Amino acid sequence: MPMSRRALAAAAVTALVLPLSACGSSDGGGGATADASGKVEGDITFETWNLRANFKDYFEGLIADFEKKYPGTHVKWIDQPAEGYADKISADAAGGTLPDVVNVSPDLAAPLAKSGLALDLDKAAAKYRSEYLPGAWAGHQVPGMTGTYAFPWYLNTGPLFYNKTLFAQAGLDAAKPPRTYDELFADALQLAHKSGGKVATLANVPTIEDFGRYGSSLMNKAGTGFAFNDAKGIELLTKYKELYDAKALDPQVLTATPESTGKKFLTGAVAMNPGSALDLDHFKKQAPSLYKNIGITDQITSTGHVNMYVMGLMVNSRTKRAPAAVTFAHYVTDAEHQMSFAKKVAIFPSTAGSLDDPYFTKEDGTDETRVRVAAAKSLKNAVNYTPVLFSEQMKTALRNEVAKALQGKQSPKEALDNAVKACDLLLQQQG
């Protein structure tokens, strides 16, 4: 039974950044480059992140096929539980026991790259780069460093649901939902006005991804500090303040959770909300009238690129079997194997051309396919807006300052200046 896209990708969203101090001494920030040329042979270790329970047969079959294709190789598969995964990698890095091929999200790869433990694939595997979507390949690049430090594996994104009935009641064209932030702000104010403040458009405060999709720089080019307090960032938060004052944001927006925002959308108190095929199935059972009037559109963006979450496979730069490790990491993430994995679980391949497959382009009337096609379409030119150095603590710092701005306790500029200051301090502590 396919596992939900949300469940599989949860780790990409909630992963904690590794403390750099745990990764051993730096050798020049990725300067170590193992020689990946030569014969593919020998024993390597492959570590995944909470995948054995649901995909044991898939990975055992994939490994067996690899060993058959490359006689003389042996892959030892290690699967770690989701809880404590970052700590486990940190301990292995410090102790010199990091596996040859490691399942990482960008924020886990970044400190390893800075400490010289992640192989630079722009040097060691440049011949494979064109096989992947540009945005996916760039997902494991680190600000302030040159190079790419993991093969992109599976991708995730989420479409946006909207209530066509609420749009129509507000005098908006339900067939033309907002696609840019300017359109969103205009529609949200109209929805709030026409409903007398009873219908909010959103139940979420802006996140770092919103600042990215709006066009903020997020970080300086050197990767040494954050920059979402630039003119674009201040403009975005100022607009959200206007929505908050006009009741175009849900009154409980400052304490919202994914579950609470889902309930708001279910009851018609909120007009737009991100979701998945699982949500559609829930609406079909719990709110059939809503289900019949749900529209699906892309994430809001003013840059032309939606946000993606990306998982990757990193190669240990100190592996003694570089040819085998690089070849295996590529094998797992090539178009054929990503496609086969995507048909077992609702995720998306990062390989160029794969999203043109009928599996991702043709609907069959089911909710799962309806969402899959909508999401796949937006992924072709998506980017990972979440800075690889942006930790959970930083997300909390930003959210706290945004809340103060929405409540009028400080100006949008003051809020973002304070958030950047707090995040820069946390960034320095990582180093």
mmCIF file of N, CA, C and O in Angstrom, residues 256-342:
data_model
loop_
_atom_site.group_PDB
_atom_site.id
_atom_site.type_symbol
_atom_site.label_atom_id
_atom_site.label_comp_id
_atom_site.label_asym_id
_atom_site.label_seq_id
_atom_site.Cartn_x
_atom_site.Cartn_y
_atom_site.Cartn_z
ATOM 1 N N ALA A 256 -1.553 28.513 15.042
ATOM 2 C CA ALA A 256 -2.053 27.483 14.138
ATOM 3 C C ALA A 256 -1.106 26.286 14.032
ATOM 4 O O ALA A 256 0.114 26.415 14.153
ATOM 5 N N THR A 257 -1.694 25.121 13.819
ATOM 6 C CA THR A 257 -0.965 23.892 13.503
ATOM 7 C C THR A 257 -1.525 23.348 12.200
ATOM 8 O O THR A 257 -2.613 23.762 11.777
ATOM 9 N N PRO A 258 -0.829 22.435 11.522
ATOM 10 C CA PRO A 258 -1.393 21.852 10.302
ATOM 11 C C PRO A 258 -2.780 21.252 10.524
ATOM 12 O O PRO A 258 -3.658 21.353 9.663
ATOM 13 N N GLU A 259 -2.990 20.656 11.701
ATOM 14 C CA GLU A 259 -4.276 20.047 11.993
ATOM 15 C C GLU A 259 -5.368 21.111 12.147
ATOM 16 O O GLU A 259 -6.484 20.960 11.629
ATOM 17 N N SER A 260 -5.032 22.182 12.851
ATOM 18 C CA SER A 260 -6.038 23.225 13.078
ATOM 19 C C SER A 260 -6.384 23.957 11.789
ATOM 20 O O SER A 260 -7.549 24.298 11.555
ATOM 21 N N THR A 261 -5.390 24.187 10.926
ATOM 22 C CA THR A 261 -5.689 24.862 9.660
ATOM 23 C C THR A 261 -6.528 23.964 8.762
ATOM 24 O O THR A 261 -7.394 24.448 8.035
ATOM 25 N N GLY A 262 -6.298 22.664 8.832
ATOM 26 C CA GLY A 262 -7.110 21.728 8.062
ATOM 27 C C GLY A 262 -8.561 21.767 8.488
ATOM 28 O O GLY A 262 -9.478 21.725 7.645
ATOM 29 N N LYS A 263 -8.803 21.882 9.781
ATOM 30 C CA LYS A 263 -10.167 21.951 10.301
ATOM 31 C C LYS A 263 -10.829 23.257 9.881
ATOM 32 O O LYS A 263 -12.027 23.290 9.583
ATOM 33 N N LYS A 264 -10.074 24.328 9.878
ATOM 34 C CA LYS A 264 -10.617 25.622 9.455
ATOM 35 C C LYS A 264 -11.071 25.552 7.990
ATOM 36 O O LYS A 264 -12.120 26.080 7.632
ATOM 37 N N PHE A 265 -10.264 24.902 7.171
ATOM 38 C CA PHE A 265 -10.622 24.770 5.760
ATOM 39 C C PHE A 265 -11.854 23.876 5.619
ATOM 40 O O PHE A 265 -12.749 24.144 4.809
ATOM 41 N N LEU A 266 -11.902 22.832 6.406
ATOM 42 C CA LEU A 266 -13.013 21.880 6.369
ATOM 43 C C LEU A 266 -14.345 22.558 6.680
ATOM 44 O O LEU A 266 -15.383 22.247 6.062
ATOM 45 N N THR A 267 -14.325 23.492 7.616
ATOM 46 C CA THR A 267 -15.562 24.150 8.042
ATOM 47 C C THR A 267 -15.900 25.401 7.241
ATOM 48 O O THR A 267 -16.922 26.045 7.499
ATOM 49 N N GLY A 268 -15.044 25.768 6.286
ATOM 50 C CA GLY A 268 -15.322 26.932 5.455
ATOM 51 C C GLY A 268 -14.918 28.252 6.074
ATOM 52 O O GLY A 268 -15.290 29.320 5.576
ATOM 53 N N ALA A 269 -14.145 28.214 7.159
ATOM 54 C CA ALA A 269 -13.666 29.447 7.786
ATOM 55 C C ALA A 269 -12.434 29.993 7.084
ATOM 56 O O ALA A 269 -12.090 31.164 7.235
ATOM 57 N N VAL A 270 -11.765 29.129 6.334
ATOM 58 C CA VAL A 270 -10.565 29.503 5.582
ATOM 59 C C VAL A 270 -10.744 29.071 4.132
ATOM 60 O O VAL A 270 -11.222 27.961 3.862
ATOM 61 N N ALA A 271 -10.359 29.938 3.207
ATOM 62 C CA ALA A 271 -10.623 29.673 1.799
ATOM 63 C C ALA A 271 -9.523 28.903 1.087
ATOM 64 O O ALA A 271 -9.769 28.278 0.056
ATOM 65 N N MET A 272 -8.284 28.936 1.617
ATOM 66 C CA MET A 272 -7.173 28.259 0.957
ATOM 67 C C MET A 272 -6.319 27.534 1.994
ATOM 68 O O MET A 272 -6.138 28.028 3.112
ATOM 69 N N ASN A 273 -5.783 26.375 1.602
ATOM 70 C CA ASN A 273 -4.940 25.623 2.529
ATOM 71 C C ASN A 273 -4.125 24.591 1.750
ATOM 72 O O ASN A 273 -4.638 23.969 0.822
ATOM 73 N N PRO A 274 -2.850 24.393 2.104
ATOM 74 C CA PRO A 274 -2.074 23.327 1.463
ATOM 75 C C PRO A 274 -2.607 21.974 1.893
ATOM 76 O O PRO A 274 -3.212 21.837 2.961
ATOM 77 N N GLY A 275 -2.386 20.948 1.060
ATOM 78 C CA GLY A 275 -2.889 19.629 1.429
ATOM 79 C C GLY A 275 -2.348 18.515 0.562
ATOM 80 O O GLY A 275 -1.433 18.710 -0.235
ATOM 81 N N SER A 276 -2.936 17.342 0.718
ATOM 82 C CA SER A 276 -2.490 16.149 0.001
ATOM 83 C C SER A 276 -3.696 15.322 -0.399
ATOM 84 O O SER A 276 -4.844 15.643 -0.080
ATOM 85 N N ALA A 277 -3.442 14.221 -1.101
ATOM 86 C CA ALA A 277 -4.522 13.326 -1.512
ATOM 87 C C ALA A 277 -5.254 12.762 -0.297
ATOM 88 O O ALA A 277 -6.459 12.492 -0.359
ATOM 89 N N LEU A 278 -4.535 12.590 0.804
ATOM 90 C CA LEU A 278 -5.171 12.098 2.025
ATOM 91 C C LEU A 278 -6.230 13.081 2.512
ATOM 92 O O LEU A 278 -7.291 12.685 2.997
ATOM 93 N N ASP A 279 -5.935 14.376 2.383
ATOM 94 C CA ASP A 279 -6.897 15.386 2.800
ATOM 95 C C ASP A 279 -8.142 15.337 1.917
ATOM 96 O O ASP A 279 -9.265 15.454 2.395
ATOM 97 N N LEU A 280 -7.938 15.164 0.624
ATOM 98 C CA LEU A 280 -9.080 15.088 -0.286
ATOM 99 C C LEU A 280 -9.996 13.922 0.081
ATOM 100 O O LEU A 280 -11.222 14.052 0.074
ATOM 101 N N ASP A 281 -9.397 12.816 0.405
ATOM 102 C CA ASP A 281 -10.188 11.648 0.796
ATOM 103 C C ASP A 281 -10.970 11.934 2.084
ATOM 104 O O ASP A 281 -12.130 11.533 2.221
ATOM 105 N N HIS A 282 -10.318 12.658 2.994
ATOM 106 C CA HIS A 282 -10.977 13.029 4.243
ATOM 107 C C HIS A 282 -12.160 13.959 3.971
ATOM 108 O O HIS A 282 -13.247 13.785 4.539
ATOM 109 N N PHE A 283 -11.954 14.936 3.089
ATOM 110 C CA PHE A 283 -13.033 15.867 2.763
ATOM 111 C C PHE A 283 -14.201 15.134 2.102
ATOM 112 O O PHE A 283 -15.362 15.455 2.350
ATOM 113 N N LYS A 284 -13.867 14.164 1.278
ATOM 114 C CA LYS A 284 -14.903 13.411 0.572
ATOM 115 C C LYS A 284 -15.839 12.715 1.557
ATOM 116 O O LYS A 284 -17.058 12.637 1.336
ATOM 117 N N LYS A 285 -15.266 12.235 2.647
ATOM 118 C CA LYS A 285 -16.051 11.511 3.646
ATOM 119 C C LYS A 285 -16.710 12.450 4.660
ATOM 120 O O LYS A 285 -17.855 12.227 5.068
ATOM 121 N N GLN A 286 -15.979 13.478 5.085
ATOM 122 C CA GLN A 286 -16.455 14.336 6.166
ATOM 123 C C GLN A 286 -17.233 15.572 5.693
ATOM 124 O O GLN A 286 -18.076 16.093 6.428
ATOM 125 N N ALA A 287 -16.916 16.050 4.495
ATOM 126 C CA ALA A 287 -17.560 17.269 3.999
ATOM 127 C C ALA A 287 -17.779 17.170 2.488
ATOM 128 O O ALA A 287 -17.111 17.832 1.702
ATOM 129 N N PRO A 288 -18.731 16.340 2.075
ATOM 130 C CA PRO A 288 -18.947 16.113 0.637
ATOM 131 C C PRO A 288 -19.266 17.380 -0.151
ATOM 132 O O PRO A 288 -18.867 17.495 -1.315
ATOM 133 N N SER A 289 -19.951 18.333 0.475
ATOM 134 C CA SER A 289 -20.256 19.564 -0.253
ATOM 135 C C SER A 289 -18.991 20.369 -0.520
ATOM 136 O O SER A 289 -18.844 20.979 -1.585
ATOM 137 N N LEU A 290 -18.078 20.374 0.430
ATOM 138 C CA LEU A 290 -16.781 21.027 0.232
ATOM 139 C C LEU A 290 -15.993 20.289 -0.837
ATOM 140 O O LEU A 290 -15.407 20.904 -1.730
ATOM 141 N N TYR A 291 -15.986 18.974 -0.735
ATOM 142 C CA TYR A 291 -15.219 18.153 -1.665
ATOM 143 C C TYR A 291 -15.589 18.442 -3.119
ATOM 144 O O TYR A 291 -14.726 18.525 -3.994
ATOM 145 N N LYS A 292 -16.879 18.642 -3.363
ATOM 146 C CA LYS A 292 -17.346 18.888 -4.735
ATOM 147 C C LYS A 292 -16.894 20.250 -5.255
ATOM 148 O O LYS A 292 -16.918 20.488 -6.462
ATOM 149 N N ASN A 293 -16.498 21.113 -4.352
ATOM 150 C CA ASN A 293 -16.148 22.480 -4.763
ATOM 151 C C ASN A 293 -14.714 22.856 -4.430
ATOM 152 O O ASN A 293 -14.402 24.030 -4.260
ATOM 153 N N ILE A 294 -13.854 21.853 -4.344
ATOM 154 C CA ILE A 294 -12.437 22.121 -4.081
ATOM 155 C C ILE A 294 -11.680 22.310 -5.393
ATOM 156 O O ILE A 294 -11.787 21.492 -6.306
ATOM 157 N N GLY A 295 -10.941 23.383 -5.457
ATOM 158 C CA GLY A 295 -10.048 23.607 -6.579
ATOM 159 C C GLY A 295 -8.620 23.283 -6.154
ATOM 160 O O GLY A 295 -8.291 23.356 -4.971
ATOM 161 N N ILE A 296 -7.788 22.911 -7.100
ATOM 162 C CA ILE A 296 -6.387 22.617 -6.821
ATOM 163 C C ILE A 296 -5.533 23.536 -7.678
ATOM 164 O O ILE A 296 -5.703 23.606 -8.903
ATOM 165 N N THR A 297 -4.612 24.246 -7.055
ATOM 166 C CA THR A 297 -3.730 25.146 -7.788
ATOM 167 C C THR A 297 -2.318 25.034 -7.244
ATOM 168 O O THR A 297 -2.068 24.320 -6.277
ATOM 169 N N ASP A 298 -1.390 25.725 -7.884
ATOM 170 C CA ASP A 298 0.001 25.696 -7.458
ATOM 171 C C ASP A 298 0.196 26.534 -6.205
ATOM 172 O O ASP A 298 -0.640 27.365 -5.841
ATOM 173 N N GLN A 299 1.340 26.326 -5.556
ATOM 174 C CA GLN A 299 1.742 27.210 -4.479
ATOM 175 C C GLN A 299 1.790 28.650 -4.989
ATOM 176 O O GLN A 299 2.058 28.892 -6.161
ATOM 177 N N ILE A 300 1.545 29.587 -4.097
ATOM 178 C CA ILE A 300 1.663 31.004 -4.448
ATOM 179 C C ILE A 300 3.142 31.350 -4.589
ATOM 180 O O ILE A 300 3.958 31.012 -3.746
ATOM 181 N N THR A 301 3.494 32.032 -5.662
ATOM 182 C CA THR A 301 4.879 32.443 -5.864
ATOM 183 C C THR A 301 4.932 33.666 -6.765
ATOM 184 O O THR A 301 4.141 33.781 -7.713
ATOM 185 N N SER A 302 5.842 34.564 -6.447
ATOM 186 C CA SER A 302 6.048 35.728 -7.309
ATOM 187 C C SER A 302 7.354 35.626 -8.083
ATOM 188 O O SER A 302 7.731 36.548 -8.798
ATOM 189 N N THR A 303 8.039 34.509 -7.942
ATOM 190 C CA THR A 303 9.303 34.297 -8.651
ATOM 191 C C THR A 303 9.133 33.375 -9.859
ATOM 192 O O THR A 303 10.054 33.247 -10.668
ATOM 193 N N GLY A 304 7.974 32.718 -9.956
ATOM 194 C CA GLY A 304 7.762 31.755 -11.021
ATOM 195 C C GLY A 304 8.226 30.359 -10.664
ATOM 196 O O GLY A 304 8.119 29.436 -11.471
ATOM 197 N N HIS A 305 8.737 30.190 -9.451
ATOM 198 C CA HIS A 305 9.232 28.887 -9.010
ATOM 199 C C HIS A 305 8.600 28.523 -7.667
ATOM 200 O O HIS A 305 8.675 29.301 -6.715
ATOM 201 N N VAL A 306 8.004 27.345 -7.589
ATOM 202 C CA VAL A 306 7.440 26.901 -6.318
ATOM 203 C C VAL A 306 8.544 26.275 -5.480
ATOM 204 O O VAL A 306 9.652 26.033 -5.942
ATOM 205 N N ASN A 307 8.215 25.984 -4.227
ATOM 206 C CA ASN A 307 9.187 25.383 -3.318
ATOM 207 C C ASN A 307 9.134 23.857 -3.407
ATOM 208 O O ASN A 307 8.073 23.270 -3.569
ATOM 209 N N MET A 308 10.296 23.240 -3.320
ATOM 210 C CA MET A 308 10.366 21.787 -3.249
ATOM 211 C C MET A 308 11.147 21.383 -2.009
ATOM 212 O O MET A 308 11.988 22.129 -1.507
ATOM 213 N N TYR A 309 10.833 20.198 -1.520
ATOM 214 C CA TYR A 309 11.665 19.557 -0.511
ATOM 215 C C TYR A 309 12.409 18.445 -1.227
ATOM 216 O O TYR A 309 11.841 17.741 -2.065
ATOM 217 N N VAL A 310 13.683 18.294 -0.931
ATOM 218 C CA VAL A 310 14.494 17.309 -1.636
ATOM 219 C C VAL A 310 15.261 16.453 -0.648
ATOM 220 O O VAL A 310 15.798 16.941 0.338
ATOM 221 N N MET A 311 15.265 15.158 -0.914
ATOM 222 C CA MET A 311 16.101 14.217 -0.175
ATOM 223 C C MET A 311 17.256 13.809 -1.078
ATOM 224 O O MET A 311 17.115 13.793 -2.309
ATOM 225 N N GLY A 312 18.377 13.451 -0.480
ATOM 226 C CA GLY A 312 19.534 13.114 -1.293
ATOM 227 C C GLY A 312 20.329 11.954 -0.751
ATOM 228 O O GLY A 312 20.078 11.462 0.349
ATOM 229 N N LEU A 313 21.300 11.507 -1.551
ATOM 230 C CA LEU A 313 22.260 10.495 -1.137
ATOM 231 C C LEU A 313 23.649 11.112 -1.209
ATOM 232 O O LEU A 313 24.131 11.467 -2.285
ATOM 233 N N MET A 314 24.283 11.243 -0.052
ATOM 234 C CA MET A 314 25.620 11.815 0.056
ATOM 235 C C MET A 314 26.659 10.705 0.052
ATOM 236 O O MET A 314 26.438 9.635 0.619
ATOM 237 N N VAL A 315 27.786 10.968 -0.584
ATOM 238 C CA VAL A 315 28.896 10.022 -0.581
ATOM 239 C C VAL A 315 29.964 10.548 0.372
ATOM 240 O O VAL A 315 30.385 11.715 0.282
ATOM 241 N N ASN A 316 30.390 9.710 1.288
ATOM 242 C CA ASN A 316 31.440 10.051 2.246
ATOM 243 C C ASN A 316 32.746 10.321 1.491
ATOM 244 O O ASN A 316 33.236 9.459 0.760
ATOM 245 N N SER A 317 33.294 11.514 1.666
ATOM 246 C CA SER A 317 34.516 11.860 0.930
ATOM 247 C C SER A 317 35.707 11.009 1.351
ATOM 248 O O SER A 317 36.715 10.948 0.637
ATOM 249 N N ARG A 318 35.613 10.344 2.497
ATOM 250 C CA ARG A 318 36.718 9.528 2.988
ATOM 251 C C ARG A 318 36.498 8.035 2.751
ATOM 252 O O ARG A 318 37.186 7.197 3.323
ATOM 253 N N THR A 319 35.512 7.727 1.923
ATOM 254 C CA THR A 319 35.280 6.330 1.599
ATOM 255 C C THR A 319 36.500 5.714 0.934
ATOM 256 O O THR A 319 37.214 6.383 0.173
ATOM 257 N N LYS A 320 36.745 4.455 1.219
ATOM 258 C CA LYS A 320 37.856 3.744 0.587
ATOM 259 C C LYS A 320 37.415 3.066 -0.707
ATOM 260 O O LYS A 320 38.229 2.456 -1.406
ATOM 261 N N ARG A 321 36.117 3.153 -0.992
ATOM 262 C CA ARG A 321 35.563 2.534 -2.198
ATOM 263 C C ARG A 321 34.771 3.573 -2.987
ATOM 264 O O ARG A 321 33.597 3.395 -3.277
ATOM 265 N N ALA A 322 35.433 4.665 -3.354
ATOM 266 C CA ALA A 322 34.752 5.773 -4.021
ATOM 267 C C ALA A 322 34.058 5.365 -5.325
ATOM 268 O O ALA A 322 32.911 5.749 -5.553
ATOM 269 N N PRO A 323 34.711 4.585 -6.207
ATOM 270 C CA PRO A 323 34.011 4.203 -7.444
ATOM 271 C C PRO A 323 32.699 3.463 -7.166
ATOM 272 O O PRO A 323 31.672 3.745 -7.782
ATOM 273 N N ALA A 324 32.732 2.538 -6.224
ATOM 274 C CA ALA A 324 31.528 1.775 -5.899
ATOM 275 C C ALA A 324 30.487 2.657 -5.226
ATOM 276 O O ALA A 324 29.289 2.561 -5.518
ATOM 277 N N ALA A 325 30.920 3.518 -4.305
ATOM 278 C CA ALA A 325 29.984 4.367 -3.573
ATOM 279 C C ALA A 325 29.285 5.356 -4.496
ATOM 280 O O ALA A 325 28.062 5.531 -4.439
ATOM 281 N N VAL A 326 30.044 6.013 -5.362
ATOM 282 C CA VAL A 326 29.452 6.972 -6.301
ATOM 283 C C VAL A 326 28.530 6.267 -7.279
ATOM 284 O O VAL A 326 27.415 6.727 -7.564
ATOM 285 N N THR A 327 28.974 5.127 -7.791
ATOM 286 C CA THR A 327 28.166 4.394 -8.759
ATOM 287 C C THR A 327 26.869 3.902 -8.125
ATOM 288 O O THR A 327 25.799 3.954 -8.748
ATOM 289 N N PHE A 328 26.935 3.454 -6.877
ATOM 290 C CA PHE A 328 25.733 2.973 -6.211
ATOM 291 C C PHE A 328 24.765 4.119 -5.922
ATOM 292 O O PHE A 328 23.550 3.995 -6.135
ATOM 293 N N ALA A 329 25.288 5.250 -5.440
ATOM 294 C CA ALA A 329 24.424 6.400 -5.157
ATOM 295 C C ALA A 329 23.729 6.868 -6.425
ATOM 296 O O ALA A 329 22.545 7.239 -6.407
ATOM 297 N N HIS A 330 24.443 6.843 -7.534
ATOM 298 C CA HIS A 330 23.831 7.201 -8.809
ATOM 299 C C HIS A 330 22.802 6.157 -9.231
ATOM 300 O O HIS A 330 21.719 6.489 -9.731
ATOM 301 N N TYR A 331 23.107 4.898 -9.010
ATOM 302 C CA TYR A 331 22.215 3.795 -9.382
ATOM 303 C C TYR A 331 20.867 3.929 -8.666
ATOM 304 O O TYR A 331 19.804 3.802 -9.288
ATOM 305 N N VAL A 332 20.909 4.203 -7.374
ATOM 306 C CA VAL A 332 19.675 4.349 -6.595
ATOM 307 C C VAL A 332 18.851 5.533 -7.082
ATOM 308 O O VAL A 332 17.616 5.491 -7.076
ATOM 309 N N THR A 333 19.527 6.587 -7.520
ATOM 310 C CA THR A 333 18.838 7.827 -7.882
ATOM 311 C C THR A 333 18.693 8.039 -9.384
ATOM 312 O O THR A 333 18.275 9.119 -9.808
ATOM 313 N N ASP A 334 19.012 7.031 -10.199
ATOM 314 C CA ASP A 334 18.854 7.229 -11.643
ATOM 315 C C ASP A 334 17.360 7.193 -12.005
ATOM 316 O O ASP A 334 16.501 6.862 -11.184
ATOM 317 N N ALA A 335 17.051 7.543 -13.242
ATOM 318 C CA ALA A 335 15.654 7.698 -13.653
ATOM 319 C C ALA A 335 14.845 6.417 -13.477
ATOM 320 O O ALA A 335 13.705 6.443 -12.995
ATOM 321 N N GLU A 336 15.429 5.285 -13.855
ATOM 322 C CA GLU A 336 14.706 4.013 -13.774
ATOM 323 C C GLU A 336 14.310 3.679 -12.339
ATOM 324 O O GLU A 336 13.159 3.317 -12.059
ATOM 325 N N HIS A 337 15.251 3.816 -11.423
ATOM 326 C CA HIS A 337 14.975 3.399 -10.049
ATOM 327 C C HIS A 337 14.165 4.439 -9.274
ATOM 328 O O HIS A 337 13.371 4.079 -8.406
ATOM 329 N N GLN A 338 14.341 5.712 -9.603
ATOM 330 C CA GLN A 338 13.477 6.709 -8.977
ATOM 331 C C GLN A 338 12.030 6.517 -9.413
ATOM 332 O O GLN A 338 11.095 6.667 -8.623
ATOM 333 N N MET A 339 11.843 6.173 -10.675
ATOM 334 C CA MET A 339 10.484 5.977 -11.180
ATOM 335 C C MET A 339 9.824 4.781 -10.504
ATOM 336 O O MET A 339 8.651 4.833 -10.120
ATOM 337 N N SER A 340 10.578 3.710 -10.337
ATOM 338 C CA SER A 340 10.004 2.519 -9.701
ATOM 339 C C SER A 340 9.674 2.801 -8.236
ATOM 340 O O SER A 340 8.669 2.316 -7.708
ATOM 341 N N PHE A 341 10.498 3.606 -7.582
ATOM 342 C CA PHE A 341 10.241 3.953 -6.185
ATOM 343 C C PHE A 341 9.010 4.858 -6.080
ATOM 344 O O PHE A 341 8.168 4.700 -5.181
ATOM 345 N N ALA A 342 8.884 5.795 -7.007
ATOM 346 C CA ALA A 342 7.762 6.735 -6.983
ATOM 347 C C ALA A 342 6.421 6.024 -7.159
ATOM 348 O O ALA A 342 5.386 6.521 -6.712
#
